[in-house]
Amino acid sequence: MCKIMIETFVPLYINNFCESYCHVCSLRVNNKDIIRKKGTIDEIVTQLKIIKDVDNIYAICFLSGEYKSKMRNENFLLILESIKKAFDLGFEKVFFNIGSLTNLEIEILYQNFSGKNLVLSLFQETYNKKLYEKWFGKNRQNNPKADFDFRLSTPLRWLERGFKSVDIGILLGISNIEDDIHNLMNHFKILIELNAEVYISLPRIRGVSNFYNSISDDSFEEIVKIIHQACNQAKIIITTRESIEMINRLLPYIHVVSPGTSDLLAYTQKGDITNKKETSQFYIQNERPRPSKVLNCLDIDNSLIKYYFINENTRN
Ligand code: SF4
């Protein structure tokens, strides 16, 4: 059984519209098979209450697509309000993953949340600019995620403004792994030198395809170990893209387990949660265990999971 403390947070997709063209993602604007919906603030608050009161988890990550049109402003305001609600409800840590940020957006977030436990999640996906263009596009006029440099500069601008925490990452399988790990480590070093709290996310592409390299479980474990060793101040995040068995295998080398689903506003009062193909960012199976059920299946004592409070006595 793992004796090292880990953290947790739940991913909460607040809408599934997007104006980007990422080939690796079901939410890309040109995917006609997705049923699109925007969450309202009331729906988001209901989800937060379920995660806190039913699953007893007090850390959250808001996710949405990335926009250029007037939807960018609408989404930003909704994120702002959602973060406020989460802190008001007693959430102790809030991540958000909505794409690159302008200096003005960072400033507005700073005016509202400086001193709060707010984490910018923004994965570069690959540090190879040519491959980035291949997977995420290069037309910066109509594709918000296509701006490689703007994306890369966002975590640094976030920390320079005065925030303390960032979550960077690579999508394993879309480029040369050795190069990307090397560049990820360099990125990590730059950010950690600013005294930041740096999380590292390591999603991997699943399945078989002619277009990308599927990463085996053994290779994935090796990659996690290498990063764990080389970036020992980093907090490595693994989500339930990975099976519970795989997470348990990785527990000695990771610091955060994020249980949940990439389906839209999918948390329910009872039972399992959904991961429907027509509304999710990525599909694993129709029904998924709810977050608290995942945490209870980990090879670790519940009292060692930060932000998971089974009852008031275990809050610290
Ligand atoms: S990865 Fe993000 S920006 Fe790209 S299509 Fe998916 S939701 Fe949109």
mmCIF file of N, CA and C and ligand atoms in Angstrom, residues 13 15-30 36 64-67 97-99 125 135-136 143-145 151 171 281, ligand 1:
data_model
loop_
_atom_site.group_PDB
_atom_site.id
_atom_site.type_symbol
_atom_site.label_atom_id
_atom_site.label_comp_id
_atom_site.label_asym_id
_atom_site.label_seq_id
_atom_site.Cartn_x
_atom_site.Cartn_y
_atom_site.Cartn_z
ATOM 1 N N TYR A 13 -16.270 19.418 -17.012
ATOM 2 C CA TYR A 13 -16.436 20.059 -18.325
ATOM 3 C C TYR A 13 -17.678 20.930 -18.275
ATOM 4 N N ASN A 15 -18.671 23.110 -20.780
ATOM 5 C CA ASN A 15 -19.340 23.112 -22.091
ATOM 6 C C ASN A 15 -18.527 22.240 -23.036
ATOM 7 N N ASN A 16 -19.113 21.921 -24.182
ATOM 8 C CA ASN A 16 -18.335 21.094 -25.125
ATOM 9 C C ASN A 16 -18.307 21.709 -26.519
ATOM 10 N N PHE A 17 -18.491 23.045 -26.572
ATOM 11 C CA PHE A 17 -18.224 23.762 -27.829
ATOM 12 C C PHE A 17 -16.721 24.005 -27.921
ATOM 13 N N CYS A 18 -16.222 24.170 -29.126
ATOM 14 C CA CYS A 18 -14.831 24.588 -29.282
ATOM 15 C C CYS A 18 -14.692 25.216 -30.663
ATOM 16 N N GLU A 19 -13.767 26.165 -30.789
ATOM 17 C CA GLU A 19 -13.520 26.767 -32.102
ATOM 18 C C GLU A 19 -12.147 26.388 -32.666
ATOM 19 N N SER A 20 -11.520 25.402 -32.038
ATOM 20 C CA SER A 20 -10.219 24.934 -32.531
ATOM 21 C C SER A 20 -10.391 23.672 -33.371
ATOM 22 N N TYR A 21 -9.290 23.284 -34.029
ATOM 23 C CA TYR A 21 -9.343 22.193 -35.017
ATOM 24 C C TYR A 21 -8.374 21.057 -34.679
ATOM 25 N N CYS A 22 -8.257 20.726 -33.400
ATOM 26 C CA CYS A 22 -7.258 19.719 -33.019
ATOM 27 C C CYS A 22 -7.668 18.332 -33.525
ATOM 28 N N HIS A 23 -6.792 17.720 -34.301
ATOM 29 C CA HIS A 23 -7.124 16.410 -34.884
ATOM 30 C C HIS A 23 -7.321 15.331 -33.835
ATOM 31 N N VAL A 24 -6.700 15.526 -32.669
ATOM 32 C CA VAL A 24 -6.725 14.465 -31.651
ATOM 33 C C VAL A 24 -7.936 14.547 -30.731
ATOM 34 N N CYS A 25 -8.833 15.507 -30.953
ATOM 35 C CA CYS A 25 -9.881 15.769 -29.958
ATOM 36 C C CYS A 25 -11.278 15.742 -30.567
ATOM 37 N N SER A 26 -12.187 15.076 -29.888
ATOM 38 C CA SER A 26 -13.562 14.975 -30.395
ATOM 39 C C SER A 26 -14.304 16.306 -30.380
ATOM 40 N N LEU A 27 -13.858 17.243 -29.583
ATOM 41 C CA LEU A 27 -14.591 18.514 -29.491
ATOM 42 C C LEU A 27 -14.207 19.514 -30.581
ATOM 43 N N ARG A 28 -13.302 19.141 -31.494
ATOM 44 C CA ARG A 28 -12.879 20.061 -32.557
ATOM 45 C C ARG A 28 -14.110 20.599 -33.288
ATOM 46 N N VAL A 29 -14.007 21.826 -33.741
ATOM 47 C CA VAL A 29 -15.177 22.535 -34.281
ATOM 48 C C VAL A 29 -15.807 21.807 -35.467
ATOM 49 N N ASN A 30 -15.002 21.117 -36.251
ATOM 50 C CA ASN A 30 -15.534 20.473 -37.455
ATOM 51 C C ASN A 30 -16.003 19.034 -37.226
ATOM 52 N N ARG A 36 -23.671 19.504 -28.979
ATOM 53 C CA ARG A 36 -23.028 20.603 -28.242
ATOM 54 C C ARG A 36 -23.994 21.255 -27.254
ATOM 55 N N SER A 64 -13.090 23.723 -20.656
ATOM 56 C CA SER A 64 -13.972 24.105 -21.772
ATOM 57 C C SER A 64 -13.143 24.049 -23.043
ATOM 58 N N GLY A 65 -13.786 24.347 -24.170
ATOM 59 C CA GLY A 65 -13.053 24.490 -25.421
ATOM 60 C C GLY A 65 -12.287 25.809 -25.412
ATOM 61 N N GLU A 66 -11.679 26.114 -26.575
ATOM 62 C CA GLU A 66 -10.906 27.361 -26.698
ATOM 63 C C GLU A 66 -11.519 28.181 -27.835
ATOM 64 N N TYR A 67 -11.626 29.503 -27.630
ATOM 65 C CA TYR A 67 -12.426 30.327 -28.553
ATOM 66 C C TYR A 67 -11.682 31.565 -29.023
ATOM 67 N N ASN A 97 -8.794 24.890 -17.202
ATOM 68 C CA ASN A 97 -8.111 24.524 -18.436
ATOM 69 C C ASN A 97 -8.983 24.995 -19.601
ATOM 70 N N ILE A 98 -8.708 26.238 -20.052
ATOM 71 C CA ILE A 98 -9.544 26.826 -21.115
ATOM 72 C C ILE A 98 -8.696 27.329 -22.286
ATOM 73 N N GLY A 99 -7.416 26.953 -22.308
ATOM 74 C CA GLY A 99 -6.546 27.372 -23.407
ATOM 75 C C GLY A 99 -5.661 28.539 -22.996
ATOM 76 N N GLU A 125 1.284 20.174 -25.221
ATOM 77 C CA GLU A 125 0.986 18.966 -26.016
ATOM 78 C C GLU A 125 2.236 18.395 -26.672
ATOM 79 N N TRP A 135 -0.860 18.641 -35.758
ATOM 80 C CA TRP A 135 -1.969 18.137 -34.931
ATOM 81 C C TRP A 135 -2.984 19.212 -34.561
ATOM 82 N N PHE A 136 -2.495 20.456 -34.408
ATOM 83 C CA PHE A 136 -3.386 21.486 -33.858
ATOM 84 C C PHE A 136 -3.636 22.645 -34.822
ATOM 85 N N ASN A 143 -8.234 29.690 -35.808
ATOM 86 C CA ASN A 143 -8.042 28.517 -34.951
ATOM 87 C C ASN A 143 -7.290 28.939 -33.688
ATOM 88 N N PRO A 144 -8.020 29.138 -32.587
ATOM 89 C CA PRO A 144 -7.373 29.721 -31.401
ATOM 90 C C PRO A 144 -6.224 28.909 -30.840
ATOM 91 N N LYS A 145 -6.269 27.588 -31.002
ATOM 92 C CA LYS A 145 -5.178 26.804 -30.417
ATOM 93 C C LYS A 145 -3.938 26.768 -31.320
ATOM 94 N N ARG A 151 0.651 30.159 -26.753
ATOM 95 C CA ARG A 151 0.371 29.094 -25.779
ATOM 96 C C ARG A 151 1.576 28.890 -24.853
ATOM 97 N N LEU A 171 1.194 15.581 -24.635
ATOM 98 C CA LEU A 171 0.301 14.492 -25.038
ATOM 99 C C LEU A 171 1.185 13.387 -25.616
ATOM 100 N N GLN A 281 -15.177 14.708 -24.463
ATOM 101 C CA GLN A 281 -13.952 15.071 -25.185
ATOM 102 C C GLN A 281 -13.219 13.827 -25.670
HETATM 103 S S1 SF4 B 1 -8.070 19.941 -27.480
HETATM 104 FE FE1 SF4 B 1 -9.066 21.708 -26.556
HETATM 105 S S2 SF4 B 1 -8.827 23.329 -28.084
HETATM 106 FE FE2 SF4 B 1 -8.453 21.398 -29.147
HETATM 107 S S3 SF4 B 1 -10.439 20.808 -30.044
HETATM 108 FE FE3 SF4 B 1 -10.249 19.817 -28.013
HETATM 109 S S4 SF4 B 1 -11.264 21.215 -26.594
HETATM 110 FE FE4 SF4 B 1 -10.815 22.339 -28.463
#
